[in-house]
Coordinates of C-alpha atoms and ligand atoms in Angstrom, one line a residue:
M1 CA 0.0 0.0 0.0
K2 CA 1.2 3.4 -0.9
V3 CA 0.7 6.0 1.9
V4 CA 0.8 9.6 1.0
I5 CA 0.7 12.0 3.9
L6 CA -0.1 15.7 2.9
E7 CA -0.5 18.9 4.9
D8 CA -4.3 19.4 4.7
A9 CA -7.6 18.3 3.0
N10 CA -7.1 20.6 0.1
E11 CA -3.8 18.9 -0.9
V12 CA -5.5 15.5 -0.4
A13 CA -8.2 16.6 -2.8
R14 CA -5.7 17.8 -5.4
Y15 CA -3.5 14.7 -5.2
G16 CA -6.6 12.5 -5.7
A17 CA -7.8 14.6 -8.5
D18 CA -4.4 14.3 -10.2
I19 CA -4.8 10.5 -10.2
F20 CA -8.2 10.8 -11.9
E21 CA -6.9 13.3 -14.4
R22 CA -3.9 11.0 -15.3
Q23 CA -6.2 8.1 -15.7
L24 CA -8.5 10.0 -18.1
A25 CA -5.4 11.1 -20.1
H26 CA -4.4 7.4 -20.5
K27 CA -8.0 6.0 -21.0
A28 CA -10.8 8.4 -21.9
D29 CA -13.5 5.7 -21.4
S30 CA -12.3 4.8 -17.9
V31 CA -14.6 3.2 -15.4
F32 CA -14.6 4.9 -12.0
G33 CA -16.0 3.6 -8.7
L34 CA -17.2 6.6 -6.7
A35 CA -18.0 7.3 -3.1
T36 CA -20.2 9.6 -1.1
G37 CA -19.7 11.2 2.4
S38 CA -18.0 14.5 3.3
T39 CA -14.5 13.4 2.4
P40 CA -14.7 13.1 -1.4
V41 CA -16.6 16.4 -1.9
A42 CA -13.4 18.5 -2.2
L43 CA -12.0 16.0 -4.7
Y44 CA -15.2 16.4 -6.8
R45 CA -15.0 20.2 -6.5
E46 CA -11.5 19.9 -7.8
L47 CA -12.6 17.7 -10.8
I48 CA -15.5 20.1 -11.6
E49 CA -13.1 23.1 -11.6
R50 CA -10.7 21.2 -13.9
H51 CA -13.6 20.4 -16.2
Q52 CA -14.7 24.1 -16.3
R53 CA -11.1 25.6 -16.4
E54 CA -9.2 23.0 -18.5
S55 CA -12.1 21.2 -20.3
L56 CA -11.2 17.9 -18.6
S57 CA -13.8 15.7 -20.1
F58 CA -15.8 12.9 -18.6
A59 CA -17.8 12.2 -21.8
G60 CA -16.4 8.7 -22.2
V61 CA -16.5 7.7 -18.5
T62 CA -18.7 5.1 -16.7
T63 CA -19.2 5.3 -13.1
F64 CA -20.4 2.9 -10.4
N65 CA -21.1 4.2 -6.8
L66 CA -20.3 2.2 -3.9
D67 CA -23.6 2.3 -2.0
E68 CA -27.1 3.6 -1.5
Y69 CA -29.6 3.5 1.4
L70 CA -32.2 0.9 0.9
G71 CA -35.6 2.5 0.9
L72 CA -34.6 5.8 -0.5
P73 CA -35.8 6.7 -4.0
P74 CA -33.3 8.6 -6.3
E75 CA -35.0 11.9 -5.9
H76 CA -34.8 11.8 -2.0
P77 CA -32.4 14.6 -0.9
Q78 CA -30.5 12.1 1.4
S79 CA -30.1 9.5 -1.3
Y80 CA -26.6 8.9 -2.6
R81 CA -27.9 9.3 -6.2
Y82 CA -29.1 12.7 -5.3
F83 CA -25.7 13.5 -3.5
M84 CA -23.8 12.4 -6.7
Q85 CA -26.0 14.6 -9.0
Q86 CA -25.4 17.6 -6.6
H87 CA -21.8 17.2 -6.0
L88 CA -20.6 15.9 -9.4
F89 CA -22.7 14.6 -12.2
D90 CA -24.7 17.9 -12.8
H91 CA -21.5 19.9 -13.2
I92 CA -19.5 17.8 -15.7
D93 CA -20.1 16.3 -19.2
I94 CA -20.7 12.8 -18.1
R95 CA -23.5 10.9 -19.9
P96 CA -26.3 10.5 -17.4
E97 CA -26.9 6.9 -18.6
S98 CA -23.3 6.0 -17.8
T99 CA -23.7 6.8 -14.1
F100 CA -24.8 3.9 -11.9
V101 CA -25.7 4.0 -8.2
P102 CA -27.3 0.9 -6.5
S103 CA -31.0 1.2 -6.7
G104 CA -32.4 2.1 -3.2
D105 CA -36.0 1.6 -4.3
A106 CA -35.7 -1.5 -6.5
D107 CA -38.8 -3.8 -6.3
H108 CA -36.5 -6.7 -6.0
P109 CA -33.4 -5.5 -4.1
I110 CA -31.6 -8.9 -3.9
E111 CA -31.8 -9.3 -7.6
A112 CA -30.7 -5.7 -8.1
C113 CA -27.4 -6.5 -6.2
D114 CA -26.7 -9.3 -8.7
E115 CA -27.6 -7.0 -11.6
Y116 CA -25.2 -4.4 -10.2
E117 CA -22.3 -6.9 -10.1
A118 CA -23.2 -7.9 -13.7
R119 CA -23.1 -4.3 -14.9
I120 CA -19.7 -3.7 -13.4
R121 CA -18.4 -6.8 -15.1
N122 CA -20.1 -5.9 -18.5
A123 CA -18.4 -2.5 -18.3
G124 CA -15.0 -4.2 -18.1
G125 CA -14.4 -3.8 -14.3
I126 CA -13.4 -0.7 -12.3
D127 CA -10.2 1.1 -13.3
V128 CA -10.1 3.4 -10.3
Q129 CA -12.1 3.0 -7.1
L130 CA -12.4 6.0 -4.8
L131 CA -13.1 5.2 -1.2
G132 CA -13.5 7.0 2.2
I133 CA -13.2 5.2 5.4
G134 CA -15.6 5.1 8.3
R135 CA -14.4 5.7 11.9
N136 CA -15.0 2.0 12.4
G137 CA -12.9 1.0 9.4
H138 CA -15.8 0.4 7.0
I139 CA -15.4 0.8 3.2
G140 CA -18.6 1.5 1.3
F141 CA -21.2 0.2 3.8
N142 CA -19.1 -2.9 4.5
E143 CA -19.3 -2.7 8.3
P144 CA -16.9 -4.5 10.8
T145 CA -17.5 -8.3 10.5
S146 CA -18.3 -8.0 6.8
C147 CA -17.1 -11.0 4.8
L148 CA -13.8 -10.0 3.2
T149 CA -14.7 -11.6 -0.1
S150 CA -18.3 -10.3 -0.2
R151 CA -20.1 -9.1 -3.3
T152 CA -22.8 -6.4 -3.7
R153 CA -25.6 -7.1 -1.2
I154 CA -27.8 -5.7 1.5
K155 CA -26.0 -4.7 4.7
T156 CA -27.3 -3.7 8.0
L157 CA -25.7 -0.4 9.3
T158 CA -24.0 -0.2 12.7
R159 CA -25.3 2.2 15.2
E160 CA -22.0 4.2 14.9
T161 CA -22.5 4.7 11.2
I162 CA -26.2 5.7 11.6
D163 CA -25.1 8.1 14.3
D164 CA -22.2 9.5 12.1
N165 CA -24.6 10.0 9.2
A166 CA -27.5 11.4 11.3
R167 CA -26.1 15.0 10.6
F168 CA -27.4 14.7 7.0
F169 CA -31.0 14.0 8.1
G170 CA -33.6 16.3 9.5
P171 CA -35.0 15.8 13.0
D172 CA -38.3 14.5 11.5
E173 CA -36.7 12.4 8.7
E174 CA -36.5 8.7 9.0
Q175 CA -32.9 7.4 8.5
P176 CA -32.5 4.1 6.9
H177 CA -30.8 1.3 8.7
L178 CA -30.1 -0.8 5.7
S179 CA -28.1 -0.3 2.6
I180 CA -27.0 -1.8 -0.6
T181 CA -23.3 -1.9 -0.9
M182 CA -20.6 -3.2 -3.3
G183 CA -18.9 -6.0 -1.6
I184 CA -15.3 -6.0 -0.3
G185 CA -14.6 -8.7 -3.0
T186 CA -16.0 -6.3 -5.6
I187 CA -13.9 -3.4 -4.4
M188 CA -10.8 -5.7 -4.3
E189 CA -11.2 -6.4 -8.1
S190 CA -10.7 -2.7 -8.9
R191 CA -7.4 -2.1 -10.7
L192 CA -6.5 0.9 -8.6
V193 CA -7.9 1.8 -5.2
V194 CA -7.6 5.5 -4.0
L195 CA -8.7 5.9 -0.4
L196 CA -8.9 9.4 1.1
A197 CA -9.1 10.2 4.8
T198 CA -8.9 13.5 6.5
G199 CA -9.2 14.8 10.1
A200 CA -8.3 13.4 13.4
S201 CA -11.5 11.4 13.8
K202 CA -10.2 9.0 11.2
A203 CA -6.7 8.5 12.8
Q204 CA -7.5 5.2 14.6
A205 CA -9.2 3.6 11.5
V206 CA -6.3 4.7 9.3
K207 CA -3.9 3.1 11.7
A208 CA -5.8 -0.2 11.8
M209 CA -6.1 -0.2 8.0
V210 CA -2.3 0.4 7.5
E211 CA -0.8 -1.5 10.4
G212 CA -3.2 -4.3 10.6
P213 CA -3.9 -7.1 11.4
V214 CA -5.9 -7.8 8.3
S215 CA -9.3 -8.4 9.9
A216 CA -13.0 -8.1 9.3
W217 CA -13.0 -5.8 12.4
C218 CA -11.5 -3.3 10.2
P219 CA -12.7 -4.0 6.6
A220 CA -10.3 -1.5 5.0
S221 CA -7.4 -3.5 6.4
I222 CA -8.0 -6.0 3.5
L223 CA -6.5 -3.3 1.2
Q224 CA -3.1 -4.5 2.5
M225 CA -3.7 -7.5 0.2
H226 CA -4.6 -5.2 -2.8
P227 CA -1.7 -4.9 -5.3
S228 CA -2.4 -1.2 -6.1
T229 CA -3.9 1.0 -3.4
V230 CA -3.0 4.6 -2.7
L231 CA -4.0 6.0 0.7
I232 CA -4.0 9.7 0.7
V233 CA -4.2 11.3 4.2
D234 CA -3.7 14.6 5.8
E235 CA -1.5 15.1 8.9
A236 CA -4.4 14.8 11.3
A237 CA -5.6 11.4 9.8
A238 CA -2.0 10.2 9.8
G239 CA -1.7 11.1 13.5
G240 CA -2.1 7.4 14.7
L241 CA 0.6 5.9 12.5
S242 CA 3.6 4.4 14.2
N243 CA 6.1 5.8 11.7
P244 CA 4.7 8.5 9.4
E245 CA 8.2 9.8 8.7
F246 CA 9.0 6.5 6.8
F247 CA 6.0 7.0 4.4
K248 CA 7.1 10.7 3.8
H249 CA 10.6 9.4 3.0
I250 CA 9.2 6.8 0.6
E251 CA 7.2 9.4 -1.2
R252 CA 10.1 11.7 -1.6
E253 CA 12.2 8.8 -3.0
N254 CA 9.4 7.9 -5.3
Q255 CA 9.1 11.5 -6.6
A256 CA 12.9 11.7 -7.1
L257 CA 12.9 8.4 -9.0
L258 CA 10.1 9.5 -11.2
T259 CA 11.8 12.9 -12.0
R260 CA 15.1 11.1 -12.8
L261 CA 13.2 8.8 -15.2
G262 CA 11.4 11.8 -16.7
M263 CA 8.1 10.5 -15.7
V264 CA 6.7 13.6 -14.0
Ligands
LIG301 P1 -17.1 10.6 5.5 O1 -17.6 9.1 5.3 O2 -16.3 11.0 4.3 O3 -18.4 11.4 5.5 O4 -16.3 10.7 6.8 C1 -16.6 8.2 5.0 C2 -17.2 6.8 5.0 O5 -18.1 6.6 5.8 O6 -16.9 5.9 4.2

């Protein structure tokens, strides 16, 4: 796992956006896995700016979101489909029919999970998967104790996750306790995983993810087994790591090597 420690959340967003921009330069019809939550918003803002300023185009891109609340229709303001429209899709040139979010109001949600897997397969798999991390180490809505080889399915949310996300719901709004989420096995098949974490509240989860053990108690720890994961954190989220200086040293060495090889 490559661990990149940066000064603040803005630098994290820019570093993440650079990865997506490079991927688009290399493959205009890339397949992106996308995430919701507070953390990726700055990265999406950065991509929108690059689209507006530099004509970075998403016209050939297909996207698959990680998860959705079960029971919320796409037009519900707390649904993740609505979130993606607001924070990204409505502001770039992506084709609406190429954006997929698990269907929160499917008539047959179990079948919908299998269909989602088939869609990802038919699109050729995910080139770059963006992830956040929960304070409890979840990725997508794969909560602690999730099967480490799981596929897209219905998951029960933990009390901690429900409480963490309560800030998005009004006092009278009912907050779903179930979700549809890509599985950990689905995420592990992505060619590149980019996980962003910012703020001190994520420091313990980041430590568990990086330093292990690999365990269903911290679903993100399985990424130690992924051949191409980049973890991008700010200083606060790196605060629990035993040896952050080592990762900074590696990153400086990598940059020097790429410069010497004329690759940056
Ligand atoms: P957050 O959520 O970005 O809102 O902290 C991350 C997650 O739960 O995966």
